[in-house]
Amino acid sequence: MKRVNLSFTGAALVACVLVAGSCTSGEADQTVTVTGTNDACELDSTEIGAGTVAFAFSNDADEINELYVLKDNGDVVSEVENVTTGTSRTLTVDLAAGDYEVSCKPGMSGDGIKTSFVVVGEGGPEEATIDRTVTFDAHDFGYDGLDLDDIKVGETIRFEMTNSGPQPHEFEVLLPDGDALGEVAAIEKGEEGGATMTFPEAGTYMFQCILIDEESGEPHTALGMVGTFDVAES
Ligand SMILES: [Cu+2]
């Protein structure tokens, strides 16, 4: 019995990235179909009811693919990566009313191919109240102004990142057990991106940019874009 439970938990964790409590392994209220091809990211419905939504994603592109669900300001709600050609994965998320996009990334690179959709009605997660905003800069290869001191359990931080380096950069935050908490998705030089994260437990968290430097073939983590910080009991 124990073994069955463990493997189920593992599968649920792999299925989606938890971003500010918006990812769920619970029963979906509805299922929509997303088909990724080489040049399209097709949704079978562009008006969806608020609540728990399962995005059944089929990768019909010639390359490995990933699917993002984004708010209209570019914030990542959730994502699924490493979906190989001809396979399907389901991304289940809680959505409140608002404007959103799905983005498919054949080859797992670039801005992605986007389709807008709208969520209507009551339900879904409540917007977290932001306790503080951390504004910082990403460059080749590091983060400047990233103040992660004195964070307490339950605190909600809005991260606002500007990329001043020539290369694209991202900002991923990992929980003490290594699972993803949230991310500022990869942005190009001169662009700005953001993410809102609530810290659910005490411990040592990690932040990183795992994009690849084409010149050296090294991930940006190996070039200095990685670090840790502590979250204390409140
Ligand atoms: Cu980077």
XYZ file of N, CA and C and ligand atoms in Angstrom:
703
model
N 0.837 -1.221 0.000
C 0.000 0.000 0.000
C 0.861 1.256 0.000
N 1.848 1.223 0.893
C 2.699 2.398 1.024
C 3.365 2.745 -0.309
N 3.818 1.697 -0.976
C 4.531 1.896 -2.224
C 3.629 2.538 -3.291
N 2.394 2.080 -3.325
C 1.427 2.633 -4.284
C 1.217 4.126 -4.014
N 1.035 4.458 -2.736
C 0.830 5.860 -2.374
C 2.009 6.733 -2.789
N 3.205 6.218 -2.513
C 4.405 6.991 -2.838
C 4.509 7.248 -4.337
N 4.263 6.230 -5.109
C 4.428 6.422 -6.550
C 3.337 7.342 -7.104
N 2.162 7.289 -6.488
C 1.114 8.216 -6.933
C 1.524 9.662 -6.645
N 2.067 9.862 -5.438
C 2.518 11.210 -5.076
C 3.582 11.690 -6.055
N 4.520 10.801 -6.359
C 5.591 11.154 -7.297
C 5.039 11.573 -8.640
N 4.054 10.832 -9.119
C 3.475 11.147 -10.431
C 2.802 12.517 -10.400
N 2.119 12.796 -9.286
C 1.417 14.081 -9.176
C 2.412 15.240 -9.164
N 3.544 15.022 -8.494
C 4.537 16.093 -8.415
C 5.172 16.353 -9.776
N 5.401 15.292 -10.523
C 6.016 15.443 -11.835
C 5.056 16.148 -12.791
N 3.771 15.945 -12.567
C 2.788 16.419 -13.541
C 2.703 17.933 -13.627
N 3.107 18.659 -12.590
C 2.980 20.094 -12.677
C 3.910 20.795 -11.705
N 4.133 22.039 -11.956
C 4.984 22.857 -11.097
C 4.076 23.718 -10.224
N 4.317 23.651 -8.932
C 3.470 24.401 -8.006
C 3.875 25.867 -8.000
N 2.952 26.713 -8.404
C 3.238 28.145 -8.394
C 2.186 28.820 -7.532
N 2.612 29.276 -6.356
C 1.729 30.022 -5.456
C 0.398 29.302 -5.212
N 0.465 27.994 -5.062
C -0.725 27.237 -4.694
C -1.732 27.055 -5.802
N -1.348 27.363 -7.022
C -2.320 27.302 -8.104
C -2.347 25.960 -8.803
N -1.416 25.095 -8.444
C -1.342 23.787 -9.068
C -2.002 22.785 -8.139
N -2.714 21.846 -8.671
C -3.423 20.909 -7.822
C -3.387 19.518 -8.422
N -3.439 18.509 -7.564
C -3.534 17.143 -8.076
C -4.954 16.610 -7.853
N -5.857 17.495 -7.456
C -7.240 17.094 -7.191
C -8.032 16.861 -8.472
N -9.304 16.502 -8.281
C -10.191 16.261 -9.402
C -10.470 17.558 -10.151
N -10.406 17.490 -11.457
C -10.688 18.680 -12.249
C -12.184 18.855 -12.420
N -12.632 20.119 -12.424
C -14.039 20.424 -12.708
C -14.312 20.260 -14.200
N -13.274 20.463 -14.992
C -13.449 20.400 -16.451
C -12.105 20.103 -17.109
N -12.186 19.607 -18.327
C -10.978 19.291 -19.083
C -11.031 20.012 -20.421
N -9.940 20.664 -20.764
C -9.822 21.251 -22.096
C -8.628 20.593 -22.786
N -8.690 20.565 -24.099
C -7.659 19.897 -24.877
C -6.742 20.924 -25.512
N -5.441 20.728 -25.373
C -4.449 21.590 -26.020
C -3.626 20.716 -26.958
N -3.547 21.148 -28.211
C -2.756 20.408 -29.194
C -1.599 21.277 -29.654
N -0.391 20.791 -29.409
C 0.800 21.527 -29.834
C 1.329 20.950 -31.135
N 1.437 21.810 -32.145
C 2.039 21.395 -33.410
C 3.290 22.250 -33.620
N 3.928 22.128 -34.776
C 5.150 22.904 -35.022
C 4.892 24.401 -34.995
N 3.669 24.833 -35.367
C 3.409 26.271 -35.445
C 2.111 26.707 -34.773
N 1.533 25.851 -33.921
C 0.295 26.240 -33.251
C 0.198 25.603 -31.871
N -0.614 26.266 -31.036
C -0.900 25.782 -29.685
C -2.415 25.922 -29.556
N -3.135 24.885 -30.001
C -4.587 24.998 -30.167
C -5.342 24.556 -28.928
N -6.296 25.415 -28.522
C -7.180 25.120 -27.395
C -8.545 24.777 -27.958
N -9.206 23.758 -27.423
C -10.538 23.408 -27.965
C -11.620 24.314 -27.399
N -11.276 25.121 -26.370
C -12.244 26.074 -25.837
C -11.484 27.286 -25.312
N -11.886 28.488 -25.735
C -11.177 29.686 -25.284
C -11.973 30.438 -24.218
N -13.088 29.852 -23.764
C -13.802 30.383 -22.597
C -14.011 29.235 -21.628
N -13.422 29.372 -20.429
C -13.378 28.272 -19.473
C -13.973 28.768 -18.159
N -14.701 27.902 -17.454
C -15.264 28.270 -16.157
C -14.205 28.244 -15.071
N -14.311 29.151 -14.098
C -13.351 29.204 -12.986
C -13.411 27.910 -12.179
N -12.260 27.548 -11.585
C -12.177 26.330 -10.780
C -10.988 25.502 -11.204
N -11.074 24.211 -10.975
C -9.961 23.315 -11.291
C -10.085 22.849 -12.737
N -9.072 23.162 -13.508
C -9.097 22.891 -14.947
C -7.943 21.958 -15.310
N -8.271 20.885 -16.027
C -7.233 19.982 -16.534
C -6.964 20.334 -17.994
N -5.725 20.657 -18.305
C -5.312 20.902 -19.684
C -4.674 19.617 -20.199
N -5.390 18.907 -21.070
C -4.868 17.660 -21.648
C -4.065 18.034 -22.883
N -2.759 17.915 -22.766
C -1.834 18.422 -23.787
C -1.266 17.273 -24.616
N -1.444 17.379 -25.935
C -0.854 16.400 -26.859
C 0.219 17.098 -27.664
N 1.394 16.534 -27.685
C 2.476 17.118 -28.478
C 2.539 16.466 -29.850
N 1.978 17.167 -30.849
C 2.009 16.688 -32.227
C 3.120 17.365 -33.028
N 4.002 18.111 -32.341
C 5.133 18.756 -33.031
C 6.237 17.727 -33.269
N 7.197 18.095 -34.120
C 8.306 17.183 -34.438
C 9.377 17.174 -33.346
N 9.259 18.119 -32.391
C 10.274 18.256 -31.349
C 9.653 18.075 -29.979
N 10.522 17.899 -28.995
C 10.105 17.905 -27.589
C 9.419 19.258 -27.321
N 8.452 19.269 -26.390
C 7.613 20.453 -26.233
C 7.394 20.733 -24.754
N 6.947 21.953 -24.460
C 6.457 22.235 -23.109
C 5.236 23.128 -23.205
N 4.414 23.046 -22.176
C 3.177 23.827 -22.130
C 3.183 24.700 -20.888
N 2.919 26.001 -21.091
C 2.769 26.939 -19.990
C 1.332 27.440 -19.956
N 0.812 27.640 -18.744
C -0.403 28.433 -18.555
C 0.063 29.728 -17.903
N -0.246 30.861 -18.561
C 0.251 32.170 -18.129
C -0.916 33.115 -17.864
N -0.711 34.024 -16.912
C -1.649 35.152 -16.789
C -1.342 36.135 -17.908
N -2.255 37.065 -18.159
C -2.035 37.989 -19.286
C -0.888 38.963 -19.019
N -0.404 39.057 -17.759
C 0.784 39.891 -17.489
C 2.080 39.094 -17.641
N 1.968 37.830 -18.075
C 3.149 37.010 -18.319
C 3.548 36.133 -17.145
N 2.880 36.287 -15.994
C 3.191 35.434 -14.844
C 2.879 33.973 -15.174
N 3.766 33.088 -14.766
C 3.549 31.661 -14.977
C 2.588 31.136 -13.911
N 1.503 30.523 -14.339
C 0.602 29.861 -13.387
C 1.109 28.442 -13.136
N 1.422 27.733 -14.217
C 1.971 26.389 -14.098
C 2.542 25.967 -15.443
N 3.330 24.896 -15.442
C 3.926 24.441 -16.692
C 4.225 22.959 -16.629
N 4.322 22.352 -17.790
C 4.798 20.980 -17.889
C 5.879 20.955 -18.964
N 6.999 20.290 -18.638
C 8.162 20.279 -19.537
C 8.415 18.882 -20.069
N 9.321 18.805 -21.023
C 9.825 17.510 -21.508
C 8.721 16.583 -22.009
N 7.813 17.134 -22.816
C 6.756 16.317 -23.409
C 7.248 15.891 -24.795
N 7.537 14.630 -24.938
C 8.156 14.151 -26.179
C 7.118 14.047 -27.301
N 7.610 14.003 -28.514
C 6.763 13.938 -29.701
C 5.808 12.753 -29.628
N 4.530 13.038 -29.897
C 3.530 11.971 -29.960
C 2.985 11.537 -28.614
N 3.413 12.237 -27.534
C 2.896 11.850 -26.221
C 1.980 12.936 -25.657
N 1.288 12.600 -24.565
C 0.334 13.511 -23.933
C 0.621 13.615 -22.449
N 0.358 14.802 -21.907
C 0.473 15.005 -20.458
C -0.671 15.921 -20.047
N -1.067 15.813 -18.789
C -2.147 16.664 -18.291
C -1.614 17.594 -17.205
N -1.935 18.866 -17.361
C -1.545 19.906 -16.418
C -2.827 20.379 -15.743
N -2.920 20.219 -14.420
C -4.143 20.585 -13.705
C -3.870 21.806 -12.831
N -4.674 22.847 -13.010
C -4.464 24.100 -12.287
C -5.791 24.672 -11.788
N -5.715 25.457 -10.705
C -6.886 26.191 -10.212
C -6.844 27.594 -10.804
N -7.921 28.000 -11.443
C -7.941 29.311 -12.092
C -9.139 30.124 -11.636
N -8.873 31.391 -11.291
C -9.940 32.340 -11.000
C -10.241 33.133 -12.284
N -11.338 33.871 -12.280
C -11.729 34.648 -13.455
C -10.614 35.600 -13.888
N -10.432 35.744 -15.179
C -9.399 36.645 -15.695
C -8.973 36.239 -17.098
N -7.960 36.962 -17.585
C -7.430 36.697 -18.926
C -6.128 35.909 -18.822
N -6.006 34.906 -19.642
C -4.859 33.991 -19.583
C -4.394 33.638 -21.005
N -3.273 32.895 -21.041
C -2.760 32.355 -22.303
C -2.227 30.952 -22.046
N -2.296 30.116 -23.065
C -1.464 28.912 -23.073
C -0.333 29.185 -24.045
N 0.866 28.672 -23.711
C 2.009 28.831 -24.592
C 2.678 27.476 -24.772
N 2.814 27.051 -26.033
C 3.542 25.818 -26.333
C 4.937 26.236 -26.782
N 5.935 25.446 -26.407
C 7.315 25.748 -26.793
C 7.952 24.546 -27.462
N 7.676 24.330 -28.766
C 8.364 23.230 -29.449
C 9.872 23.486 -29.400
N 10.631 22.457 -29.059
C 12.075 22.630 -28.880
C 12.411 23.179 -27.503
N 11.364 23.487 -26.695
C 11.505 24.047 -25.341
C 12.334 25.324 -25.323
N 12.153 26.161 -26.345
C 12.920 27.411 -26.383
C 12.057 28.548 -26.937
N 12.571 29.753 -26.780
C 11.903 30.936 -27.327
C 10.701 31.373 -26.512
N 9.977 32.345 -27.049
C 8.821 32.909 -26.365
C 7.621 31.971 -26.379
N 7.618 31.020 -27.287
C 6.493 30.102 -27.390
C 5.421 30.596 -28.331
N 4.490 29.699 -28.615
C 3.364 29.997 -29.506
C 2.144 30.093 -28.608
N 1.478 31.263 -28.633
C 0.456 31.521 -27.625
C -0.965 31.561 -28.171
N -1.893 31.120 -27.334
C -3.316 31.274 -27.602
C -3.965 31.827 -26.342
N -4.741 32.897 -26.500
C -5.408 33.524 -25.357
C -6.695 32.797 -25.009
N -7.040 32.827 -23.725
C -8.357 32.342 -23.306
C -8.825 33.153 -22.101
N -10.107 33.042 -21.833
C -10.670 33.807 -20.718
C -11.317 32.826 -19.738
N -11.164 33.105 -18.438
C -11.815 32.308 -17.402
C -12.935 33.165 -16.808
N -14.126 32.575 -16.719
C -15.294 33.329 -16.256
C -15.947 32.644 -15.059
N -16.671 33.419 -14.288
C -17.459 32.872 -13.186
C -16.746 32.892 -11.848
N -17.411 32.319 -10.854
C -16.896 32.301 -9.485
C -16.021 31.079 -9.272
N -15.066 31.199 -8.329
C -14.250 30.044 -7.956
C -12.790 30.268 -8.249
N -11.998 29.245 -7.964
C -10.563 29.345 -8.161
C -9.890 29.983 -6.970
N -8.561 30.096 -7.033
C -7.805 30.599 -5.887
C -8.011 32.093 -5.668
N -7.945 32.499 -4.393
C -7.965 33.931 -4.101
C -6.586 34.515 -4.330
N -6.553 35.715 -4.799
C -5.282 36.414 -5.020
C -4.595 36.653 -3.671
N -3.330 36.224 -3.562
C -2.596 36.429 -2.305
C -2.258 37.905 -2.136
N -2.291 38.379 -0.882
C -1.882 39.749 -0.591
C -0.358 39.813 -0.571
N 0.197 40.743 -1.318
C 1.656 40.839 -1.419
C 2.214 41.577 -0.202
N 3.149 40.905 0.517
C 3.744 41.490 1.720
C 4.920 42.399 1.382
N 5.678 42.050 0.355
C 6.761 42.941 -0.095
C 7.137 42.606 -1.535
N 7.794 43.556 -2.159
C 8.238 43.384 -3.538
C 9.759 43.421 -3.569
N 10.348 42.446 -4.246
C 11.802 42.396 -4.410
C 12.103 42.673 -5.891
N 12.765 43.812 -6.116
C 13.112 44.212 -7.477
C 14.592 43.931 -7.691
N 14.925 43.212 -8.746
C 16.325 42.848 -8.963
C 16.631 42.751 -10.443
N 17.913 42.512 -10.699
C 18.452 42.555 -12.035
C 19.137 41.225 -12.340
N 18.889 40.655 -13.506
C 19.619 39.452 -13.932
C 20.560 39.848 -15.051
N 21.761 39.288 -15.024
C 22.742 39.616 -16.061
C 23.642 38.408 -16.277
N 24.600 38.523 -17.177
C 25.538 37.423 -17.436
C 26.705 37.542 -16.455
N 26.817 36.758 -15.421
C 25.929 35.693 -14.991
C 25.711 35.852 -13.496
N 24.629 36.478 -13.139
C 24.319 36.643 -11.725
C 23.051 37.457 -11.543
N 22.689 37.659 -10.277
C 21.536 38.473 -9.911
C 22.020 39.608 -9.002
N 21.614 40.831 -9.297
C 21.962 41.976 -8.453
C 20.706 42.490 -7.740
N 20.877 42.874 -6.490
C 19.765 43.477 -5.746
C 18.743 42.479 -5.251
N 19.124 41.213 -5.248
C 18.187 40.154 -4.850
C 18.217 40.005 -3.327
N 17.362 40.765 -2.643
C 17.332 40.758 -1.182
C 16.364 39.686 -0.693
N 16.928 38.586 -0.191
C 16.113 37.465 0.286
C 16.305 37.246 1.787
N 16.619 38.329 2.498
C 16.831 38.232 3.946
C 15.505 38.270 4.698
N 15.490 37.555 5.826
C 14.383 37.634 6.803
C 13.018 37.282 6.223
N 12.958 36.269 5.397
C 11.658 35.810 4.894
C 11.058 34.843 5.912
N 9.755 35.008 6.150
C 9.047 34.161 7.112
C 8.009 33.286 6.402
N 7.731 32.126 7.010
C 6.706 31.216 6.481
C 5.379 31.975 6.329
N 4.736 31.803 5.207
C 3.447 32.445 4.952
C 3.564 33.787 4.268
N 4.796 34.283 4.162
C 4.989 35.584 3.512
C 4.824 35.442 1.993
N 4.222 36.460 1.394
C 4.046 36.476 -0.056
C 4.910 37.582 -0.649
N 5.785 37.199 -1.547
C 6.706 38.163 -2.164
C 6.433 38.260 -3.663
N 6.380 39.512 -4.113
C 6.297 39.775 -5.545
C 7.725 40.008 -6.049
N 8.175 39.199 -7.002
C 9.500 39.355 -7.598
C 9.357 40.078 -8.932
N 10.147 41.147 -9.093
C 10.154 41.903 -10.352
C 11.582 41.883 -10.885
N 11.792 41.220 -12.014
C 13.141 41.030 -12.546
C 13.312 41.750 -13.882
N 14.457 42.421 -14.020
C 14.838 43.022 -15.296
C 16.066 42.278 -15.804
N 16.082 41.943 -17.082
C 17.252 41.276 -17.653
C 18.129 42.317 -18.343
N 19.295 42.601 -17.730
C 20.206 43.572 -18.333
C 21.403 42.887 -19.007
N 21.372 41.556 -19.056
C 22.471 40.828 -19.714
C 22.179 40.624 -21.181
N 23.162 40.268 -21.974
C 22.892 39.948 -23.367
C 22.064 38.677 -23.536
N 22.236 37.711 -22.618
C 21.558 36.426 -22.786
C 20.195 36.423 -22.092
N 19.303 35.485 -22.500
C 18.055 35.318 -21.750
C 18.345 34.765 -20.351
N 17.494 35.149 -19.382
C 17.652 34.624 -18.017
C 16.283 34.363 -17.408
N 16.284 33.484 -16.405
C 15.078 33.160 -15.644
C 15.427 33.157 -14.163
N 14.400 32.989 -13.351
C 14.603 32.942 -11.895
C 13.653 31.892 -11.342
N 14.209 30.738 -11.030
C 13.409 29.645 -10.485
C 13.681 29.524 -8.993
N 12.627 29.261 -8.214
C 12.793 29.046 -6.774
C 12.348 27.627 -6.439
N 13.221 26.910 -5.727
C 12.941 25.528 -5.342
C 12.714 25.425 -3.838
N 11.745 24.617 -3.455
C 11.435 24.341 -2.058
C 12.581 23.548 -1.418
N 12.603 23.459 -0.063
C 13.677 22.689 0.587
C 13.820 21.254 0.063
N 12.721 20.631 -0.380
C 12.825 19.256 -0.899
C 13.185 19.202 -2.385
N 13.392 20.370 -2.998
C 13.828 20.400 -4.399
C 12.706 20.573 -5.408
N 11.447 20.473 -4.963
C 10.345 20.732 -5.892
C 10.262 22.226 -6.200
N 9.700 22.542 -7.350
C 9.599 23.944 -7.747
C 8.533 24.670 -6.929
N 8.808 25.889 -6.512
C 7.811 26.751 -5.869
C 7.223 27.705 -6.895
N 8.086 28.293 -7.726
C 7.616 29.246 -8.725
C 8.781 29.748 -9.543
N 8.465 30.578 -10.537
C 9.547 31.080 -11.382
C 9.151 32.356 -12.101
N 10.165 33.194 -12.336
C 10.032 34.221 -13.360
C 10.518 33.525 -14.629
N 9.627 33.352 -15.585
C 9.972 32.626 -16.813
C 11.079 33.364 -17.564
N 11.786 32.641 -18.413
C 12.908 33.215 -19.164
C 12.480 34.460 -19.939
N 13.280 35.519 -19.796
C 13.039 36.756 -20.543
C 14.312 37.161 -21.272
N 14.131 37.884 -22.370
C 15.251 38.325 -23.201
C 15.864 39.609 -22.632
N 17.002 39.973 -23.170
C 17.688 41.216 -22.819
C 16.736 42.413 -22.878
N 16.759 43.227 -21.822
C 15.945 44.442 -21.798
C 14.508 44.223 -21.359
N 14.084 42.962 -21.214
C 12.708 42.697 -20.823
C 12.559 42.622 -19.306
N 11.293 42.744 -18.865
C 10.972 42.612 -17.454
C 9.994 41.468 -17.268
N 10.136 40.761 -16.143
C 9.211 39.664 -15.833
C 8.962 39.620 -14.347
N 7.899 38.950 -13.947
C 7.585 38.884 -12.530
C 6.957 37.569 -12.128
N 6.878 37.378 -10.808
C 6.212 36.205 -10.244
C 5.866 36.510 -8.799
N 4.774 35.926 -8.324
C 4.371 36.082 -6.928
C 4.464 34.711 -6.259
N 5.186 34.644 -5.143
C 5.373 33.363 -4.460
C 5.068 33.509 -2.974
N 4.378 32.499 -2.435
C 4.128 32.413 -0.992
C 4.948 31.244 -0.456
N 5.690 31.497 0.615
C 6.618 30.498 1.145
C 5.916 29.617 2.169
N 5.714 28.328 1.850
C 4.849 27.471 2.663
C 5.508 26.810 3.860
N 6.844 26.750 3.899
C 7.496 26.014 4.995
C 8.861 26.621 5.274
N 9.367 26.346 6.488
C 10.694 26.822 6.866
C 11.754 25.916 6.248
N 12.936 26.463 6.023
C 14.035 25.656 5.498
C 14.887 26.440 4.536
N 15.789 25.715 3.881
C 16.705 26.326 2.929
C 16.174 26.129 1.509
N 15.931 27.228 0.856
C 15.417 27.245 -0.507
C 16.570 27.529 -1.475
N 16.353 27.198 -2.756
C 17.376 27.478 -3.755
C 16.768 28.346 -4.861
N 17.596 29.222 -5.438
C 17.168 29.941 -6.653
C 18.198 29.673 -7.736
N 17.750 29.719 -8.987
C 18.665 29.365 -10.072
C 18.129 29.805 -11.435
N 19.065 29.868 -12.388
C 18.733 30.009 -13.813
C 19.412 28.835 -14.500
N 18.601 27.947 -15.097
C 19.190 26.736 -15.693
C 19.274 26.811 -17.210
N 19.137 28.031 -17.762
C 19.313 28.170 -19.209
C 20.763 27.828 -19.576
N 20.981 27.494 -20.832
C 22.304 27.047 -21.275
C 23.038 28.188 -21.988
N 24.293 28.402 -21.589
C 25.160 29.351 -22.290
C 25.665 28.661 -23.550
N 25.295 29.192 -24.708
C 25.630 28.492 -25.952
C 27.127 28.458 -26.208
N 27.820 29.475 -25.740
C 29.264 29.530 -25.985
C 30.012 28.407 -25.259
N 29.715 28.248 -23.974
C 30.438 27.243 -23.179
C 29.690 25.914 -23.089
N 28.385 25.935 -23.428
C 27.569 24.733 -23.262
C 27.195 24.463 -21.810
N 27.547 25.382 -20.928
C 27.289 25.213 -19.494
C 25.940 25.829 -19.130
N 25.237 25.224 -18.162
C 24.046 25.898 -17.647
C 24.468 27.142 -16.865
N 23.583 28.144 -16.827
C 23.916 29.384 -16.114
C 24.179 29.147 -14.629
N 23.622 28.054 -14.074
C 23.921 27.716 -12.674
C 25.434 27.529 -12.500
N 26.058 26.866 -13.462
C 27.498 26.583 -13.361
C 28.328 27.856 -13.511
N 27.706 28.929 -14.031
C 28.418 30.190 -14.262
C 28.104 31.222 -13.173
N 27.352 30.816 -12.175
C 27.136 31.687 -11.018
C 25.690 32.034 -10.710
N 24.742 31.604 -11.579
C 23.349 32.002 -11.342
C 22.639 30.975 -10.479
N 23.085 30.849 -9.252
C 22.497 29.910 -8.301
C 22.814 30.385 -6.886
N 21.959 30.064 -5.963
C 22.221 30.421 -4.572
C 21.142 29.850 -3.670
N 21.304 30.066 -2.371
C 20.315 29.589 -1.405
C 19.896 30.724 -0.475
N 18.775 30.540 0.172
C 18.315 31.477 1.199
C 17.434 30.727 2.183
N 17.296 31.287 3.368
C 16.541 30.609 4.429
C 15.192 31.279 4.662
N 14.204 30.433 4.898
C 12.884 30.909 5.307
C 12.663 30.422 6.741
N 12.316 31.340 7.627
C 12.178 31.022 9.059
C 10.709 30.862 9.439
N 10.481 30.117 10.525
C 9.126 30.011 11.078
C 8.612 31.400 11.414
N 7.340 31.616 11.201
C 6.795 32.947 11.464
C 6.440 33.091 12.945
Cu 20.624 32.920 -16.876
